[in-house]
Amino acid sequence: MMTPRSVLKRSNYSARGIITTIMAVGFGFFIGVSFPSLHLSKINFPPSLGHIFDGADLNRYSDDVDKALAVMDDESSGTKGIESLGSIRLPKIHVKRNPPGAESLPPGIVVSESDFYLRRLWGKPSEDLKKKPKYLVTFTVGYNQRENIDAAVKKFSDDFEILLFHYDGNSSEWDQFEWSKNAIHVSARKQTKWWYAKRFLHPDIVSAYEYIFIWDEDLGLEHFSGDKYINLVKKHGLEISQPGLELNERLTWEMTKRRDDKEVHKATKEKEGMCSDPDLPPCAAFVEIMAPVFSRKAWSCVWYMIQNDLVHGWGLDFNLRRCVEPAHEKIGVVDSQWIVHQFLPSLGSQGEANDGKSPWDAVRTRCRSEWAEFQSRLTNADMLYLKGVKRFVRALARHFSILERIRSSKMALQNFCVSMKSEKMGEMSSIQLGVIGALFLSVASSVSIVICNKALMSNLGFPFATTLTSWHLMVTFCTLHVAHRFNMFEAKPVDMKTVMLFGILNGVSIGFLNLSLGFNSIGFYQMTKLAIIPFTVMLETIFLKKQFSSKIKLSLFLLLVGVGIASITDLQLNFLGTILSLLAIATTCVGQILTNTIQKKLNVSSTQLLYQSAPFQAAILFVSGPLVDQMLTNRNVFAYKYSPIVLGFIILSCLIAVSVNFSTFLVIGKTSPVTYQVLGHLKTCLVLAFGYTLLRDPFTERNLIGILVAIFGMGLYSYFCTQESKKKQSVDPTLGSQVKDKDNAPLLAGKNNANQEKESHDLKKLNKESLV
């Protein structure tokens, strides 16, 4: 008597198998039905192309592109751009990856960066510069400090570009210095260096320079050398730095004081209570704003932190650490190259008296207020960001909570399934449903790829079936490799010689099948496909001692008759075509038998076998594919003009091929090569039916009768196979557990989809006859 517990266990296995089957059928049906709804006679191109083409327009559009290229390449026609080609209809340029505002330009003309190099008005541009300066030095100056700046500039070699910001409006007067004639002068009255930096030192403008100096004018450089300073900065890995300051009573920060015993220091001790953390300003990760030096990378961050309306820059020094990581290691003071702060009242004198305060005091008051404003803005920005992070973290926590529940449920289900291993009936029910799911997935995905390839080959004119197959195999191998890296299955080594011969054999069989299609009539080629089943039965009977009952043979006979009625229209023999067909039959049958035999003999899953053999199949087709396609089509795959829509369908075909490869090896491994061939002919009937119902292909009573006979034969074959399986199980009760071990292989497997590419190649040639 069956207990409630055993009923529950069997129901669980049945439910799991049913869900697997429904998902497989739904996936294949969704993809397959989607393609006919894409009417290729009228395709909506992306808005960037600015046109809607019908089928004829595609060819005219391609011709217009060819004409335009020919005109542009013609040296006698002079230089021509797209806008000068008259009535030739071409797409409007729109490239999203271009910088904002430059989307309408061809990428090859876009130049997003600049520099301050002075150029000549004559000669070749490539000969303008004898030497390109690698570093940029800027001083914000007034004419009264000319002697001090003259002495400072002489401390920098030709590797340094000099840029002067004139806050007093005097710029031409500096020509008394020879070096000034090669310097860059920017003049705007009564502005600070941070005002200039925000407007003239955008990261794209100064990208040519490795380091940028942004210095005040009242600095003494008697003990400083620009080249030595750069060497020390690079040696100690400083992204933001400044020279040490000569000791005097007016220095503000301990961090910036020069040390006699070091080349560079990155931390110091301040007055008690000044530093909440030894790695934070002003004890570390700190330089002053009077003479900072920034690397190109650091400046690309600091520039964005400078506020457009806060011109004095107070508060920046405490926050420069946000632009480098780790800040306490990459921000420091260079001690062995030091400077003297002369405390000259320069820019302060440019202010105006306000509320009874002197010009200098008025400037200082704004400096302090800007510091407070900058800190307020930064605090508000931090708060907004942290609130967003908090919301994200909470959402993520909820997400992980849901995942944890799912994981717990999955673990409970897995534990429950483990406890069911002793139930033989449950095991066999699960196995049968697993096989059914694999069969449905194989049919659905195969029909989908045939319809996709029909669109690619018949509607879009891409006839290179063998080359396309090699791409499918490469994508499949890459998918398996990624799955292996994520531990979705375990790669099991197989004898390299066996795998190599197996892969090459499968690749060669695809080539022979396509050559047979090219050198035979359609009817004779359909006969070649039908001959694979009896030839496989004969080989398995002779070499593998496998027995086929008379009922099985009768059902196969009915199936072949039905497919023949539905698809064969003519028979034309020729010697070369016959030889190619025989070779195609032999290699295909042996390859499929080996697929089944290797999996069982070497105890490898379908995934493991495909992972080892796919590279060799892809390699042989990648080399031979273009040659085979050249023989069949008289066209070169490398000379084909690949439009965006063709590339899109090729990519889609490769993606569907992964789904095809999920099931093909699995079907052969779980059933037999003969069953796989039966399944292939069912696909033929389904493709014919899809072509009639969805694509409105021509359809005759002969097609309908043939399909019905074929489906009847396939039904008999399935019924007889099931009856014989039950008889074997009753004779050998250990069969269930043996099959269960085989079924534990992960459902991530495949075989090359040669039949699918072959079917789609038929579609291209047989559109009028409605053959596959």
mmCIF file of N, CA and C in Angstrom, residues 89-137:
data_model
loop_
_atom_site.group_PDB
_atom_site.id
_atom_site.type_symbol
_atom_site.label_atom_id
_atom_site.label_comp_id
_atom_site.label_asym_id
_atom_site.label_seq_id
_atom_site.Cartn_x
_atom_site.Cartn_y
_atom_site.Cartn_z
ATOM 1 N N ARG A 89 21.723 59.444 -50.489
ATOM 2 C CA ARG A 89 21.066 59.417 -49.187
ATOM 3 C C ARG A 89 21.921 58.641 -48.179
ATOM 4 N N LEU A 90 22.385 59.326 -47.161
ATOM 5 C CA LEU A 90 23.253 58.714 -46.153
ATOM 6 C C LEU A 90 22.725 59.017 -44.760
ATOM 7 N N PRO A 91 23.079 58.192 -43.788
ATOM 8 C CA PRO A 91 22.577 58.419 -42.421
ATOM 9 C C PRO A 91 23.192 59.663 -41.796
ATOM 10 N N LYS A 92 22.413 60.315 -40.958
ATOM 11 C CA LYS A 92 22.934 61.437 -40.191
ATOM 12 C C LYS A 92 23.789 60.896 -39.052
ATOM 13 N N ILE A 93 24.951 61.490 -38.883
ATOM 14 C CA ILE A 93 25.882 60.977 -37.877
ATOM 15 C C ILE A 93 25.359 61.264 -36.477
ATOM 16 N N HIS A 94 25.401 60.249 -35.620
ATOM 17 C CA HIS A 94 25.086 60.438 -34.199
ATOM 18 C C HIS A 94 25.833 59.356 -33.430
ATOM 19 N N VAL A 95 26.893 59.746 -32.732
ATOM 20 C CA VAL A 95 27.753 58.798 -32.006
ATOM 21 C C VAL A 95 27.683 59.141 -30.521
ATOM 22 N N LYS A 96 27.016 58.299 -29.742
ATOM 23 C CA LYS A 96 26.786 58.613 -28.334
ATOM 24 C C LYS A 96 28.072 58.628 -27.529
ATOM 25 N N ARG A 97 29.073 57.857 -27.953
ATOM 26 C CA ARG A 97 30.305 57.799 -27.160
ATOM 27 C C ARG A 97 31.185 59.030 -27.346
ATOM 28 N N ASN A 98 30.829 59.889 -28.297
ATOM 29 C CA ASN A 98 31.549 61.157 -28.433
ATOM 30 C C ASN A 98 31.313 62.029 -27.204
ATOM 31 N N PRO A 99 32.184 63.011 -26.946
ATOM 32 C CA PRO A 99 31.932 63.938 -25.837
ATOM 33 C C PRO A 99 30.608 64.660 -26.031
ATOM 34 N N PRO A 100 29.939 65.073 -24.943
ATOM 35 C CA PRO A 100 28.661 65.771 -25.060
ATOM 36 C C PRO A 100 28.766 66.981 -25.982
ATOM 37 N N GLY A 101 27.839 67.059 -26.904
ATOM 38 C CA GLY A 101 27.829 68.145 -27.872
ATOM 39 C C GLY A 101 28.461 67.779 -29.199
ATOM 40 N N ALA A 102 29.299 66.731 -29.204
ATOM 41 C CA ALA A 102 29.995 66.344 -30.435
ATOM 42 C C ALA A 102 29.418 65.066 -31.032
ATOM 43 N N GLU A 103 28.182 64.717 -30.657
ATOM 44 C CA GLU A 103 27.603 63.463 -31.133
ATOM 45 C C GLU A 103 27.402 63.439 -32.640
ATOM 46 N N SER A 104 27.266 64.586 -33.269
ATOM 47 C CA SER A 104 27.002 64.624 -34.703
ATOM 48 C C SER A 104 28.279 64.597 -35.537
ATOM 49 N N LEU A 105 29.434 64.418 -34.895
ATOM 50 C CA LEU A 105 30.705 64.360 -35.619
ATOM 51 C C LEU A 105 31.181 62.918 -35.747
ATOM 52 N N PRO A 106 31.864 62.591 -36.847
ATOM 53 C CA PRO A 106 32.471 61.259 -36.936
ATOM 54 C C PRO A 106 33.591 61.145 -35.900
ATOM 55 N N PRO A 107 33.688 60.035 -35.182
ATOM 56 C CA PRO A 107 34.657 59.932 -34.078
ATOM 57 C C PRO A 107 36.086 60.248 -34.477
ATOM 58 N N GLY A 108 36.439 59.964 -35.726
ATOM 59 C CA GLY A 108 37.818 60.181 -36.140
ATOM 60 C C GLY A 108 38.250 61.630 -36.161
ATOM 61 N N ILE A 109 37.300 62.574 -36.148
ATOM 62 C CA ILE A 109 37.654 63.996 -36.200
ATOM 63 C C ILE A 109 37.599 64.640 -34.822
ATOM 64 N N VAL A 110 37.116 63.930 -33.817
ATOM 65 C CA VAL A 110 36.933 64.511 -32.483
ATOM 66 C C VAL A 110 38.268 64.584 -31.744
ATOM 67 N N VAL A 111 38.617 65.764 -31.269
ATOM 68 C CA VAL A 111 39.804 65.980 -30.429
ATOM 69 C C VAL A 111 39.316 66.593 -29.126
ATOM 70 N N SER A 112 39.345 65.838 -28.049
ATOM 71 C CA SER A 112 38.725 66.268 -26.797
ATOM 72 C C SER A 112 39.700 66.929 -25.834
ATOM 73 N N GLU A 113 40.997 66.934 -26.128
ATOM 74 C CA GLU A 113 41.986 67.495 -25.218
ATOM 75 C C GLU A 113 42.798 68.585 -25.913
ATOM 76 N N SER A 114 43.471 69.419 -25.093
ATOM 77 C CA SER A 114 44.256 70.514 -25.643
ATOM 78 C C SER A 114 45.479 70.758 -24.765
ATOM 79 N N ASP A 115 46.179 71.870 -25.014
ATOM 80 C CA ASP A 115 47.378 72.217 -24.255
ATOM 81 C C ASP A 115 47.651 73.710 -24.446
ATOM 82 N N PHE A 116 48.759 74.192 -23.878
ATOM 83 C CA PHE A 116 49.150 75.597 -24.024
ATOM 84 C C PHE A 116 50.369 75.766 -24.935
ATOM 85 N N TYR A 117 50.677 74.761 -25.744
ATOM 86 C CA TYR A 117 51.842 74.871 -26.619
ATOM 87 C C TYR A 117 51.604 75.972 -27.659
ATOM 88 N N LEU A 118 52.598 76.834 -27.825
ATOM 89 C CA LEU A 118 52.507 77.887 -28.825
ATOM 90 C C LEU A 118 52.798 77.317 -30.210
ATOM 91 N N ARG A 119 52.001 77.676 -31.190
ATOM 92 C CA ARG A 119 52.134 77.166 -32.554
ATOM 93 C C ARG A 119 52.567 78.285 -33.496
ATOM 94 N N ARG A 120 53.221 77.876 -34.590
ATOM 95 C CA ARG A 120 53.629 78.839 -35.613
ATOM 96 C C ARG A 120 52.489 79.097 -36.583
ATOM 97 N N LEU A 121 52.616 80.191 -37.324
ATOM 98 C CA LEU A 121 51.640 80.503 -38.348
ATOM 99 C C LEU A 121 52.051 79.948 -39.710
ATOM 100 N N TRP A 122 53.132 79.234 -39.793
ATOM 101 C CA TRP A 122 53.643 78.724 -41.064
ATOM 102 C C TRP A 122 54.225 77.323 -40.844
ATOM 103 N N GLY A 123 54.594 76.659 -41.938
ATOM 104 C CA GLY A 123 55.239 75.353 -41.853
ATOM 105 C C GLY A 123 54.262 74.235 -41.514
ATOM 106 N N LYS A 124 54.838 73.090 -41.265
ATOM 107 C CA LYS A 124 54.029 71.906 -40.955
ATOM 108 C C LYS A 124 53.700 71.867 -39.460
ATOM 109 N N PRO A 125 52.470 71.494 -39.105
ATOM 110 C CA PRO A 125 52.111 71.398 -37.682
ATOM 111 C C PRO A 125 53.003 70.444 -36.905
ATOM 112 N N SER A 126 53.427 69.357 -37.545
ATOM 113 C CA SER A 126 54.249 68.365 -36.844
ATOM 114 C C SER A 126 55.637 68.897 -36.506
ATOM 115 N N GLU A 127 56.034 70.020 -37.113
ATOM 116 C CA GLU A 127 57.355 70.576 -36.867
ATOM 117 C C GLU A 127 57.307 71.851 -36.029
ATOM 118 N N ASP A 128 56.143 72.156 -35.456
ATOM 119 C CA ASP A 128 56.004 73.400 -34.690
ATOM 120 C C ASP A 128 56.864 73.402 -33.431
ATOM 121 N N LEU A 129 56.923 72.279 -32.749
ATOM 122 C CA LEU A 129 57.557 72.237 -31.429
ATOM 123 C C LEU A 129 58.897 71.520 -31.492
ATOM 124 N N LYS A 130 59.927 72.181 -31.042
ATOM 125 C CA LYS A 130 61.220 71.517 -30.918
ATOM 126 C C LYS A 130 61.226 70.590 -29.707
ATOM 127 N N LYS A 131 60.478 70.979 -28.685
ATOM 128 C CA LYS A 131 60.394 70.175 -27.473
ATOM 129 C C LYS A 131 59.057 70.449 -26.803
ATOM 130 N N LYS A 132 58.377 69.416 -26.373
ATOM 131 C CA LYS A 132 57.098 69.574 -25.703
ATOM 132 C C LYS A 132 57.301 69.613 -24.193
ATOM 133 N N PRO A 133 56.991 70.728 -23.530
ATOM 134 C CA PRO A 133 57.092 70.773 -22.065
ATOM 135 C C PRO A 133 56.179 69.734 -21.418
ATOM 136 N N LYS A 134 56.672 69.144 -20.346
ATOM 137 C CA LYS A 134 55.931 68.076 -19.672
ATOM 138 C C LYS A 134 55.210 68.552 -18.422
ATOM 139 N N TYR A 135 55.532 69.728 -17.950
ATOM 140 C CA TYR A 135 54.943 70.221 -16.700
ATOM 141 C C TYR A 135 54.467 71.659 -16.911
ATOM 142 N N LEU A 136 53.443 72.063 -16.162
ATOM 143 C CA LEU A 136 52.875 73.396 -16.286
ATOM 144 C C LEU A 136 53.032 74.143 -14.957
ATOM 145 N N VAL A 137 53.609 75.355 -15.033
ATOM 146 C CA VAL A 137 53.797 76.203 -13.854
ATOM 147 C C VAL A 137 52.980 77.469 -14.055
#
